[in-house]
Short mmCIF file of C-alpha atoms in Angstrom, two decimals:
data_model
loop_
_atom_site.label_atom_id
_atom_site.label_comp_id
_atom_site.label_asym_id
_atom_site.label_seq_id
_atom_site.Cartn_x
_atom_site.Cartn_y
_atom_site.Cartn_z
CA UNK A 14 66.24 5.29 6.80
CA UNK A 15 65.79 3.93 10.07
CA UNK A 16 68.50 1.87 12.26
CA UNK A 17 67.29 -1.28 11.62
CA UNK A 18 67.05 -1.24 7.78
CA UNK A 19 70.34 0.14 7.66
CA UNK A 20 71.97 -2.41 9.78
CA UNK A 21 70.14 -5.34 7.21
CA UNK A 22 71.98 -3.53 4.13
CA UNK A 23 75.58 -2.49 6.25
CA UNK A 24 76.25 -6.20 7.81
CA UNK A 25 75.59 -8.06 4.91
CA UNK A 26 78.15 -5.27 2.83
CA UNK A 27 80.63 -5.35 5.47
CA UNK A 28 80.79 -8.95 5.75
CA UNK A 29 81.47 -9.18 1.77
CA UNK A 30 84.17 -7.32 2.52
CA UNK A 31 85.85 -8.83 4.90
CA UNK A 32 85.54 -11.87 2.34
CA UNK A 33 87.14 -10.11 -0.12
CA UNK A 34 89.89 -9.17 1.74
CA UNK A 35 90.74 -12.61 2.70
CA UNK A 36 90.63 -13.83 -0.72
CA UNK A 37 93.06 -11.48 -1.62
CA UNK A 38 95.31 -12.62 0.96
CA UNK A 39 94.74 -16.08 0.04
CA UNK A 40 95.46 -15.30 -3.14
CA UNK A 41 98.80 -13.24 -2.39
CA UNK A 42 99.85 -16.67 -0.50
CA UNK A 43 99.11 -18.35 -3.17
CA UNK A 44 96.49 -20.76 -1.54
CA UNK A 45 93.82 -20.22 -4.01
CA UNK A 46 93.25 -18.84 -7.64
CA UNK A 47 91.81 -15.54 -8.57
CA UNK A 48 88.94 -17.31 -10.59
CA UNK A 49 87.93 -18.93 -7.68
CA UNK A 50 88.53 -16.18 -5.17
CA UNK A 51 86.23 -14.19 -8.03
CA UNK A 52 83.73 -17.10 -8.08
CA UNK A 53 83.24 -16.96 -4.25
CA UNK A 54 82.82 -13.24 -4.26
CA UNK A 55 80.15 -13.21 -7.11
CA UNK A 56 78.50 -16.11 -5.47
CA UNK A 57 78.35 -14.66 -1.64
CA UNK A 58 77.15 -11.29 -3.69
CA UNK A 59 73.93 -13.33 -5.27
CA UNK A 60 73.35 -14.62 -1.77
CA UNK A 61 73.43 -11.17 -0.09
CA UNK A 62 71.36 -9.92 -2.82
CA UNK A 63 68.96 -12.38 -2.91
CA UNK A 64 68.57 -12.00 0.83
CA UNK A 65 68.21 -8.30 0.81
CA UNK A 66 65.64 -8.72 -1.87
CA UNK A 67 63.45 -11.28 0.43
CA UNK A 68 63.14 -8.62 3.54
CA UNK A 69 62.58 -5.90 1.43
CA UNK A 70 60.45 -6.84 -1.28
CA UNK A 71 58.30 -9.67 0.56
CA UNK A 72 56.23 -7.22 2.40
CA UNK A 73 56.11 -4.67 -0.30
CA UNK A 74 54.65 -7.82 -2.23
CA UNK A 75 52.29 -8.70 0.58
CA UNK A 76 51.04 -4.96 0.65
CA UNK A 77 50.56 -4.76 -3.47
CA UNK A 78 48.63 -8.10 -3.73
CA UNK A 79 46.42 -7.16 -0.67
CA UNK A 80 45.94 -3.52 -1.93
CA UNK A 81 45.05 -5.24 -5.56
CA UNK A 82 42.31 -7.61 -2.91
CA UNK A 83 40.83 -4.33 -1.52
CA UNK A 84 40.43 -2.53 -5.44
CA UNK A 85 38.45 -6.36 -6.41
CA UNK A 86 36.08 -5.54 -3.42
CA UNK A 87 38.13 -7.76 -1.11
CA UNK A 88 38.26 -5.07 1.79
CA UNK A 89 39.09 -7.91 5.14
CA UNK A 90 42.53 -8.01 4.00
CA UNK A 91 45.23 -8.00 6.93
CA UNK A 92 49.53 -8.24 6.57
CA UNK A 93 51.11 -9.99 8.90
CA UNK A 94 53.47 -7.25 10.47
CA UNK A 95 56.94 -8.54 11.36
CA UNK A 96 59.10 -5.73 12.00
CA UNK A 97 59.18 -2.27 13.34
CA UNK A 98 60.80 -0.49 10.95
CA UNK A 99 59.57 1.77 7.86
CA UNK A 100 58.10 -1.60 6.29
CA UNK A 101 56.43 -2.85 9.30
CA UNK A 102 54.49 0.50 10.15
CA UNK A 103 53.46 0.77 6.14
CA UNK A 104 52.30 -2.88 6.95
CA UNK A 105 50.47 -1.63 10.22
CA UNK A 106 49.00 1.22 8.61
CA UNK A 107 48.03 -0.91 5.86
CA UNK A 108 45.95 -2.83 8.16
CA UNK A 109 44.46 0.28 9.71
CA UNK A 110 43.27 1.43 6.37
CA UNK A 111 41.68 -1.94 5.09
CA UNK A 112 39.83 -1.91 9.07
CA UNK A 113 38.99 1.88 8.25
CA UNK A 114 37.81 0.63 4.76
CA UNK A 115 35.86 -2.16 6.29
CA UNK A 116 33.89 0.05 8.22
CA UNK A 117 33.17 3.20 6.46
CA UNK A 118 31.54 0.34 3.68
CA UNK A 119 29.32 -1.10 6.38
CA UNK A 120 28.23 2.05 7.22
CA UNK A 121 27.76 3.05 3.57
CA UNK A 122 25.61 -0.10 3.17
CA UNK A 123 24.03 0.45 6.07
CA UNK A 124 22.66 4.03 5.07
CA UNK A 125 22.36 2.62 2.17
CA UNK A 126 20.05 -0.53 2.99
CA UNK A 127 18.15 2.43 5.27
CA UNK A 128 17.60 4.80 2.25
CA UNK A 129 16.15 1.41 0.13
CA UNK A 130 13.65 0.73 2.91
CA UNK A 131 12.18 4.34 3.12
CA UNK A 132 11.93 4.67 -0.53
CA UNK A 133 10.65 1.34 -0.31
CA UNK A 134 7.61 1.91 2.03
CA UNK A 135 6.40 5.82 0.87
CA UNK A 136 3.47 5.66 -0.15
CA UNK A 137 4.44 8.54 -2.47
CA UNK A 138 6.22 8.32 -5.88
CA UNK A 139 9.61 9.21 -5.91
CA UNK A 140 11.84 9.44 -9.26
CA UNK A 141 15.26 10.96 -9.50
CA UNK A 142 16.88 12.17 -12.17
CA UNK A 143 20.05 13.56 -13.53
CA UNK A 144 20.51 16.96 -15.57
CA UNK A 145 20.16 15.49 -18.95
CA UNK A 146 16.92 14.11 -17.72
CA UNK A 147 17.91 10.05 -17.15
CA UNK A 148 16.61 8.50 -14.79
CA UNK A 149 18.21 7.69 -12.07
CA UNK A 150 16.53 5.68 -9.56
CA UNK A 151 12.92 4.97 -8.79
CA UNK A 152 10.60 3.59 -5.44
CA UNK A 153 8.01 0.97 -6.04
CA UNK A 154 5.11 3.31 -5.10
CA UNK A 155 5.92 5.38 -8.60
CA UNK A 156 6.20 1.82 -10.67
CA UNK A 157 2.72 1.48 -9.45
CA UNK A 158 1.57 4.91 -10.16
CA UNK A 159 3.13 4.37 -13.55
CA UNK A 160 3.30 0.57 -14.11
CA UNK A 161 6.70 0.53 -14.81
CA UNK A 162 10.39 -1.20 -13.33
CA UNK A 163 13.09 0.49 -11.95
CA UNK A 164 14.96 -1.99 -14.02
CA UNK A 165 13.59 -1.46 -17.04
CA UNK A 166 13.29 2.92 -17.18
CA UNK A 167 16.68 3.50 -15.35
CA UNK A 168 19.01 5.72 -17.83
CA UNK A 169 15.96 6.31 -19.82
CA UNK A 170 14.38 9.40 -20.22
CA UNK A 171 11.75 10.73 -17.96
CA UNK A 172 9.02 10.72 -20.59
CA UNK A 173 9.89 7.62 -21.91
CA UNK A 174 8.83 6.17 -18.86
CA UNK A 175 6.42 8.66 -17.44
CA UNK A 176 4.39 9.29 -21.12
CA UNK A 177 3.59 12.34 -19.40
CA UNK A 178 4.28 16.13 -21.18
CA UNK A 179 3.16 18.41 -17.91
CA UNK A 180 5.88 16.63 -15.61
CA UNK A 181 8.42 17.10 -18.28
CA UNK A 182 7.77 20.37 -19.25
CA UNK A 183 7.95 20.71 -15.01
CA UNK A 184 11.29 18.74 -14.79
CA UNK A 185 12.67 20.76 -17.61
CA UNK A 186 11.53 24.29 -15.55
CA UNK A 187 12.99 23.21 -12.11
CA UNK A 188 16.32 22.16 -13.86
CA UNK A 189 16.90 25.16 -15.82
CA UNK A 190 15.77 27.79 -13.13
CA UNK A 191 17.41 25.76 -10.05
CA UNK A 192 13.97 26.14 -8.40
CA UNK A 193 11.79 23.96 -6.98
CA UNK A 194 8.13 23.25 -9.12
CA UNK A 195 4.77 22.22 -8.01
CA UNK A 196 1.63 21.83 -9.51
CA UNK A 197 -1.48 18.87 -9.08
CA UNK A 198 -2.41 17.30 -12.51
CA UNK A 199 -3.87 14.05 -13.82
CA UNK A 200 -1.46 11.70 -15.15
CA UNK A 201 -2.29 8.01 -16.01
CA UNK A 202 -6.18 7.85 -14.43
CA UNK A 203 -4.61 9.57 -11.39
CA UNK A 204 -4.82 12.76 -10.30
CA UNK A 205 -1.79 13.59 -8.28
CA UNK A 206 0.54 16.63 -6.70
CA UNK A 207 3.69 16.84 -8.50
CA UNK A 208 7.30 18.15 -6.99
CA UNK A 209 10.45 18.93 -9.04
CA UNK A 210 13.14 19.69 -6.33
CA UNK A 211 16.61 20.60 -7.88
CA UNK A 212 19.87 19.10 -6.03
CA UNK A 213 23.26 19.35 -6.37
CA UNK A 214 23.84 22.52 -6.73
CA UNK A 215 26.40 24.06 -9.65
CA UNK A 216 25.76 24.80 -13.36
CA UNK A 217 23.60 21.69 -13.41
CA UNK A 218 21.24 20.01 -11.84
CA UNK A 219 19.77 16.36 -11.09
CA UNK A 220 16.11 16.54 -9.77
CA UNK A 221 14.20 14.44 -7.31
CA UNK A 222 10.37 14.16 -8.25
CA UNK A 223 7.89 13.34 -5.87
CA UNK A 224 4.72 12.01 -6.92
CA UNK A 225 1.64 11.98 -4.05
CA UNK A 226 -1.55 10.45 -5.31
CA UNK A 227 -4.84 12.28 -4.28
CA UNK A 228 -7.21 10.32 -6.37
CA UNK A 229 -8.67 8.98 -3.04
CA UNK A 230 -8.76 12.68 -1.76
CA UNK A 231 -10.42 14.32 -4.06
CA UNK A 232 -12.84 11.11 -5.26
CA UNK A 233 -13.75 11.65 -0.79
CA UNK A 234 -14.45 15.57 -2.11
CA UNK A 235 -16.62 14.49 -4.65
CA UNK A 236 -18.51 12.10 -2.54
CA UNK A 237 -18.82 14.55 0.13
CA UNK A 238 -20.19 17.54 -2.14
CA UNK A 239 -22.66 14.85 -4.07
CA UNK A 240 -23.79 13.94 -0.28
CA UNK A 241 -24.48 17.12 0.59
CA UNK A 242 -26.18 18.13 -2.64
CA UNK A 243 -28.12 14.64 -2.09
CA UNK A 244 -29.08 15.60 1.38
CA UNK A 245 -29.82 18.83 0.56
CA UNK A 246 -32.34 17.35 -2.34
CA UNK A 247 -33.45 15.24 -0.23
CA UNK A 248 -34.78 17.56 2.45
CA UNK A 249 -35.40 20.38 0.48
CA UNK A 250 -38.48 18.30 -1.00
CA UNK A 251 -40.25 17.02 2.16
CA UNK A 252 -39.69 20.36 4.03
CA UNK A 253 -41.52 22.40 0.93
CA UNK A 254 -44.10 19.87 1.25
CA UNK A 255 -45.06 20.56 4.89
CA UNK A 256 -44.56 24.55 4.32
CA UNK A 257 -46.85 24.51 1.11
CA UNK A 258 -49.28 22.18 3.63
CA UNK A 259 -48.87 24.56 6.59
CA UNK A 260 -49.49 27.81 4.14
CA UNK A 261 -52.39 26.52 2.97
CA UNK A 262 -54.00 25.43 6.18
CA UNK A 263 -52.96 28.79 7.31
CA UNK A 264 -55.03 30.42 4.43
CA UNK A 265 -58.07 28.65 3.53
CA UNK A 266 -58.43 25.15 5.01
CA UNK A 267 -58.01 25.78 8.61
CA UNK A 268 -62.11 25.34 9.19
CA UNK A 269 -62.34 22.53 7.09
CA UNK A 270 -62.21 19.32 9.32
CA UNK A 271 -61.57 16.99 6.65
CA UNK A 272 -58.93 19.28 4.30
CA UNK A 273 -57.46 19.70 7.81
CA UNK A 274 -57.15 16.33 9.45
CA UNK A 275 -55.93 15.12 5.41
CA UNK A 276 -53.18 17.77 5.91
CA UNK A 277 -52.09 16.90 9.35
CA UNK A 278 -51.99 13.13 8.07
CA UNK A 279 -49.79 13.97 4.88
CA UNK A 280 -47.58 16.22 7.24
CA UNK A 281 -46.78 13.38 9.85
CA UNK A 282 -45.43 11.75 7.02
CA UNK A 283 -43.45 14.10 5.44
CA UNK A 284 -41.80 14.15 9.06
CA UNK A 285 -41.51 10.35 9.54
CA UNK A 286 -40.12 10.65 6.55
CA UNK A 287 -37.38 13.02 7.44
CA UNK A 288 -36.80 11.49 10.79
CA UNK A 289 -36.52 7.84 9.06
CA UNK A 290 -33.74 9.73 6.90
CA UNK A 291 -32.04 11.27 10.03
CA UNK A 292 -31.85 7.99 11.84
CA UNK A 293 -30.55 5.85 8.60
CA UNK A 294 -27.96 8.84 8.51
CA UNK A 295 -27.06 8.75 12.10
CA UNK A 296 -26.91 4.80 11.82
CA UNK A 297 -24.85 4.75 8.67
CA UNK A 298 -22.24 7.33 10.07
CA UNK A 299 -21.81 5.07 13.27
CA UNK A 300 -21.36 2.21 11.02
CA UNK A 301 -18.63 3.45 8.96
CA UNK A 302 -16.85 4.99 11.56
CA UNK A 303 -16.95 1.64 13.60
CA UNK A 304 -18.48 3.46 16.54
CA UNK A 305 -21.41 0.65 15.82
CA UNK A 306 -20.34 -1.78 18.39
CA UNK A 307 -22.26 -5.74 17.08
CA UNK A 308 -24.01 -7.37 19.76
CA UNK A 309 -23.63 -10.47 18.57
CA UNK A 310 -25.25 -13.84 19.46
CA UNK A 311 -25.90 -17.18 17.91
CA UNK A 312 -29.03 -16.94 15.70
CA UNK A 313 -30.38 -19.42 13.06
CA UNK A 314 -30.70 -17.06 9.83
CA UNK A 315 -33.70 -19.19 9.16
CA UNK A 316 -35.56 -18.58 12.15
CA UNK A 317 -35.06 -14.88 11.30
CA UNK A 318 -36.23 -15.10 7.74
CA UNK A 319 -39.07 -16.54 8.88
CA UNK A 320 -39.86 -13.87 11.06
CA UNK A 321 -39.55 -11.13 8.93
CA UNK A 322 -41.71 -13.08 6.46
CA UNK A 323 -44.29 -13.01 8.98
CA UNK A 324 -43.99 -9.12 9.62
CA UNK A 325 -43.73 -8.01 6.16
CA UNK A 326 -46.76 -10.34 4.70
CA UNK A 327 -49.33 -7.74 5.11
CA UNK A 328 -47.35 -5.57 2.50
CA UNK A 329 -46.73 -8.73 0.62
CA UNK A 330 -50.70 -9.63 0.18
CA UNK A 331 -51.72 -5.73 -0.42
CA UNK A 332 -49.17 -5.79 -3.41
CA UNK A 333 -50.66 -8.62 -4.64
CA UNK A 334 -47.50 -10.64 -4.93
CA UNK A 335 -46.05 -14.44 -3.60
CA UNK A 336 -43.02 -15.04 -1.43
CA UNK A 337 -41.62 -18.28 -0.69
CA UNK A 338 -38.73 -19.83 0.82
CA UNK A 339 -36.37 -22.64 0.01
CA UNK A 340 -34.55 -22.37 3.37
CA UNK A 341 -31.28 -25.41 4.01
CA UNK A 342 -32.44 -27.30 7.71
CA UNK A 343 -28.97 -27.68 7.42
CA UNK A 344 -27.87 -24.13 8.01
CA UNK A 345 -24.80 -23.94 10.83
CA UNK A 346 -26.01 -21.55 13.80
CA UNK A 347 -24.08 -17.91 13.36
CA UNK A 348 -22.65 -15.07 15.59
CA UNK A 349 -24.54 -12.20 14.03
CA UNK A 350 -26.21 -8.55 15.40
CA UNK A 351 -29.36 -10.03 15.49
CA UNK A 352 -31.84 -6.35 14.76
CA UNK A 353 -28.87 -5.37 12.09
CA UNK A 354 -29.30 -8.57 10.25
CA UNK A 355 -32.81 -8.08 10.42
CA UNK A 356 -33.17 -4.51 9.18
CA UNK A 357 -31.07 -5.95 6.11
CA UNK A 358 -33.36 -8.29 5.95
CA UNK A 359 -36.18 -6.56 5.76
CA UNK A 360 -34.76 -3.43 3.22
CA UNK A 361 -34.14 -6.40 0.96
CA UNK A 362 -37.65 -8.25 1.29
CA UNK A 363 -38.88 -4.20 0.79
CA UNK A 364 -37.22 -3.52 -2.05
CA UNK A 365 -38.29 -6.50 -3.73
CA UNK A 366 -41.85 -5.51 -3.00
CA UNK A 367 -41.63 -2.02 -4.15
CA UNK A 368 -40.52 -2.88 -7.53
CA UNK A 369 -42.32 -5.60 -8.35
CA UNK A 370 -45.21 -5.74 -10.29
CA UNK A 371 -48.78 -7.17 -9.27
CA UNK A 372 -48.73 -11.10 -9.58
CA UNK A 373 -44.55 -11.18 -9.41
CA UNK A 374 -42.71 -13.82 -7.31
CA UNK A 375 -40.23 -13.23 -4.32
CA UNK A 376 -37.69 -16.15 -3.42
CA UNK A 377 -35.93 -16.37 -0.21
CA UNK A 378 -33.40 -19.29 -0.26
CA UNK A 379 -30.21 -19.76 2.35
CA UNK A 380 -27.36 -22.15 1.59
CA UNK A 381 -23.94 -22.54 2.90
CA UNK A 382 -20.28 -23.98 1.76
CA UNK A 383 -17.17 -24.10 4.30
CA UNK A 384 -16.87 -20.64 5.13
CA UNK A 385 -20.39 -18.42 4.88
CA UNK A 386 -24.02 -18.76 5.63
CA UNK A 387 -25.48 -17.53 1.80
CA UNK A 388 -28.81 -15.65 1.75
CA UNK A 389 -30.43 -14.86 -1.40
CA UNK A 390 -33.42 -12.48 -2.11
CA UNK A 391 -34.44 -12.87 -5.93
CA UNK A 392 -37.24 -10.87 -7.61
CA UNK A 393 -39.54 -10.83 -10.41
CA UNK A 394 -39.61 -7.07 -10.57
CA UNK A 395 -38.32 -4.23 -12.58
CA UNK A 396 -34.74 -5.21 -12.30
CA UNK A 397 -31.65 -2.44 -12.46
CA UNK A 398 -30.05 -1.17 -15.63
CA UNK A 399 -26.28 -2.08 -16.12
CA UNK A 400 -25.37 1.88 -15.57
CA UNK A 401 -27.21 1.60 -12.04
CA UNK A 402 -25.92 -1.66 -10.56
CA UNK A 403 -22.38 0.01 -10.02
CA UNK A 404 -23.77 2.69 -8.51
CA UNK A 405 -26.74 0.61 -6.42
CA UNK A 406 -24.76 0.49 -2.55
CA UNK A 407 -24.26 4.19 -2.77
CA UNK A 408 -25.76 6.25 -0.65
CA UNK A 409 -28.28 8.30 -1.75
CA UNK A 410 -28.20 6.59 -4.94
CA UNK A 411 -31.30 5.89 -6.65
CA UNK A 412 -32.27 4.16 -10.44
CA UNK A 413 -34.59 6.60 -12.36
CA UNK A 414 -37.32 4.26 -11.40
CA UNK A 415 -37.28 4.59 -7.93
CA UNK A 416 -37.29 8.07 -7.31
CA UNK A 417 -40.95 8.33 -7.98
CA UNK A 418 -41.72 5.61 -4.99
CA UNK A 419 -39.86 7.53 -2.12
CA UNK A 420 -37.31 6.23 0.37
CA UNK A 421 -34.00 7.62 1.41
CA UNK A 422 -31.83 6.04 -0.35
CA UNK A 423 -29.73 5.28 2.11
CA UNK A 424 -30.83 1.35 3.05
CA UNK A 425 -28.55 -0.67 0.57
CA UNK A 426 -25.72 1.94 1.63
CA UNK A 427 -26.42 0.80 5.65
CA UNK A 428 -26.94 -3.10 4.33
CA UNK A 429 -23.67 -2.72 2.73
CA UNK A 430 -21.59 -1.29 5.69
CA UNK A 431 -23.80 -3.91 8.00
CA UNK A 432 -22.91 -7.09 6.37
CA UNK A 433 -19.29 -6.05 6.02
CA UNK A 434 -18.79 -4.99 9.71
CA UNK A 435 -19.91 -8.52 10.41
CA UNK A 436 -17.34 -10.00 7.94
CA UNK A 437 -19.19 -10.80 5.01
CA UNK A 438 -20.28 -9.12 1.46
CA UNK A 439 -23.59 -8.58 -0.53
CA UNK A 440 -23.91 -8.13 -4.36
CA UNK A 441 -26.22 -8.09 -7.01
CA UNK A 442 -27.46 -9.13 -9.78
CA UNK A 443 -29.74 -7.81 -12.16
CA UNK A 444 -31.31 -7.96 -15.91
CA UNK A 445 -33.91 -4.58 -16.42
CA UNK A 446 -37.07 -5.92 -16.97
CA UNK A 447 -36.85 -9.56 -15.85
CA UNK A 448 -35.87 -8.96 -11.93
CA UNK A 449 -33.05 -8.69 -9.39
CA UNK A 450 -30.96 -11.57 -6.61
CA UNK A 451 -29.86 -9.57 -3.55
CA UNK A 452 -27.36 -11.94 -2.10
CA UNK A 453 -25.32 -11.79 1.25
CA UNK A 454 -22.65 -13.92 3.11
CA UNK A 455 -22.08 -14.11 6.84
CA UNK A 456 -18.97 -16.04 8.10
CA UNK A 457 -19.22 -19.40 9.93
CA UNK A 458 -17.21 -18.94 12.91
CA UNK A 459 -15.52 -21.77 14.93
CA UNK A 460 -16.94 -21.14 17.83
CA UNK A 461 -20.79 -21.50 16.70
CA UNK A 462 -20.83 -24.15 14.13
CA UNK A 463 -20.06 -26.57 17.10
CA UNK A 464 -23.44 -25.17 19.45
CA UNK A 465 -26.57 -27.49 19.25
CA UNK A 466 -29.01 -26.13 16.81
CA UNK A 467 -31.82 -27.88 18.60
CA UNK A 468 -31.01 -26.27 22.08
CA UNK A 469 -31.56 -22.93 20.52
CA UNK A 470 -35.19 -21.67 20.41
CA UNK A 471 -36.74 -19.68 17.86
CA UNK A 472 -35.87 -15.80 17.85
#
């Protein structure tokens, strides 16, 4: 017991007795009455008592009531210290703690609020669960791989949320052999790479599950094997051509003028053919990969319809078909690539051409609204199945029909990428039998729907 509580206790004891004493000699001279002498005692006694009972139990009071604070979540708590002895240091180290407290909780949060924000913004799926297979927790990237809430599976089972037998049966094997599992599988349209890692070590274990979705990956693998085998197709045919061609003028036809010169003439086009499909290649690759740099400049998209009208009529008349316009005079000047445009232009206009039939109709029409420049290219033609129209801005792709009239494939692929580097997008639509509408937007940017259409001369 330190000095000073036992001087609070001794004075207030020794002082009673002094009292005492004097009543007794009071009461030996007869100047008082032993009830009274007794009623002062037992009174002075409550007082003492009552006083000991303030400095002792006040704090102790103070400390419960702000310990009972901290346990509701209360942790700034503070007691006043107003002593140095025993009670005063509990007080002080009281204070320490509930600082200590207050800290190791922000930190906690903090880690805490850091932890949220990387499961937050994976891109892969993370799930954890505990032995029994609960789930734990759960990032937003795995509610969207398995359109679920966090809210809503949390303490479920795994496959009650999951629906998936592989990744339990892979849970299951990581849990009981305390080892981690992989495997890639397809799960809810996706096809992703699975990972059961065991933690917490001991005769149980939770498991954290991490979900990475390949779809894109391997739909780029499939894309890049069906380009190849298209390429591949694609050349294979052209190149036998020529060989068969060069064979045979090797063989027979080499001193026939006519066979000869018809041989040379089929050959060059076998090889414009192939160099048409190397450049579109070449030009679609620097397109995608945004190494095609737009050298734009304000054009009127009617002036350019016009011209390519005007190029492409000779194929027009020998098809034995009529094109016509319903341009809008009222068409805002744009900031386009002036020969990209064009070239979509044109692989539109010859598209409509090709599969047409003698006698069909080709409109040309341009419109506008706020935000785009609208052209439209609408056919009487052949028109595209609903299975091809999906399918139509691939590259390489071609409807059953067209195969038989040549072409690489590739110009509705390079329109595509071309009207989208510039901002815009191009659709169809299509009824087999009764024609196709190629349509395109171009943005209407700030800075040209202000210039002076009449300053600007025809391209």
């Amino acid at each position: 017991m330190s000095r000073r509580i036992y001087w609070k206790i001794t004075i207030p004891i020794m002082a009673l007795l002094l009292l005492a004493i004097a009543l007794v000699i009071l009461v030996k001279n007869k100047s008082i009455d032993i009830i009274s002498a007794l009623i002062i005692i037992v009174t002075f006694f409550i007082l003492i008592a009552i006083l000991l009972a303030l400095q002792i139990t006040r704090p102790v009071m103070e400390i419960t009531k702000a310990a009972e604070e901290i346990a509701g979540g209360k942790l700034d708590q503070q007691i006043p210290v107003r002593t140095n002895d025993e009670i005063g240091r509990l007080a002080h180290a009281f204070n320490e703690m509930s600082q200590s407290l207050q800290q190791t909780m922000a930190t906690i949060l903090d880690e805490r609020s850091n932890l949220e924000t990387v499961l937050s913004n994976l891109t892969d799926g993370i799930v954890m669960t505990d032995p029994e297979e609960k789930i734990l927790l759960a990032n937003p990237a795995a509610e969207r791989l398995f359109n679920f809430k966090e809210i809503n599976i949390t303490g479920h089972s795994l496959i009650e949320a999951l629906h998936d037998y592989e990744i339990d049966e892979m849970v299951k094997k990581s849990i009981s052999s305390g080892g981690e599992q992989t495997a890639q599988l397809e799960s809810n349209g996706r096809f992703l790479r699975v990972v059961a890692v065991p933690i917490s070590p001991g005769k149980s274990y939770a498991t954290l599950v991490l979900f990475q979705d390949l779809t894109e990956l391997k739909n780029m693998q499939t894309m890049r094997r069906e380009l190849i085998g298209n390429i591949s197709h694609d050349l294979r045919t052209p190149l036998a051509g020529i060989k068969a061609m060069v064979e045979t003028l090797q063989d027979t036809a080499i001193n026939d003028k006519k066979a000869t010169l018809n041989f040379l003439t089929r050959i060059d086009n076998e090889v414009d053919r192939l160099t048409q499909m190397v450049t579109e290649l070449t030009e679609l690759s620097r397109i995608e990969s945004g190494r095609a740099e737009l050298q734009k400049k304000p054009i009127n998209i009617n002036f350019l319809i016009q011209e390519v009208i005007s190029q492409m009529s000779p194929l027009v008349d020998s098809h034995r078909l009529i094109i016509t316009t319903s341009l809008n005079p009222n068409v805002p000047i744009i900031n386009i690539d002036k020969d990209r445009i064009r070239q979509t232009i044109v692989n539109l206009i010859h598209n409509a051409i090709k599969f047409n039939h003698p006698g069909g109709k080709i409109l040309i029409s341009t419109s506008y609204d706020v935000t785009f420049v609208i052209v439209d290219v609408a056919d009487t033609g052949t028109g595209i199945s609903e299975v091809d129209i999906p399918h139509i801005f691939e590259r390489f792709y071609k409807a059953d029909k067209a195969r038989s009239q040549g072409g690489s494939g590739l110009g509705l692929a390079i329109a595509k990428h071309t009207i989208q580097a510039h901002g815009g997008n191009i659709s169809v639509k299509s009824e087999e039998g009764k024609g196709s509408t190629f349509s395109f937007n171009l943005p209407i940017g700030a800075n040209t729907n202000s210039l002076n259409q009449q300053n600007l001369t025809k391209i």
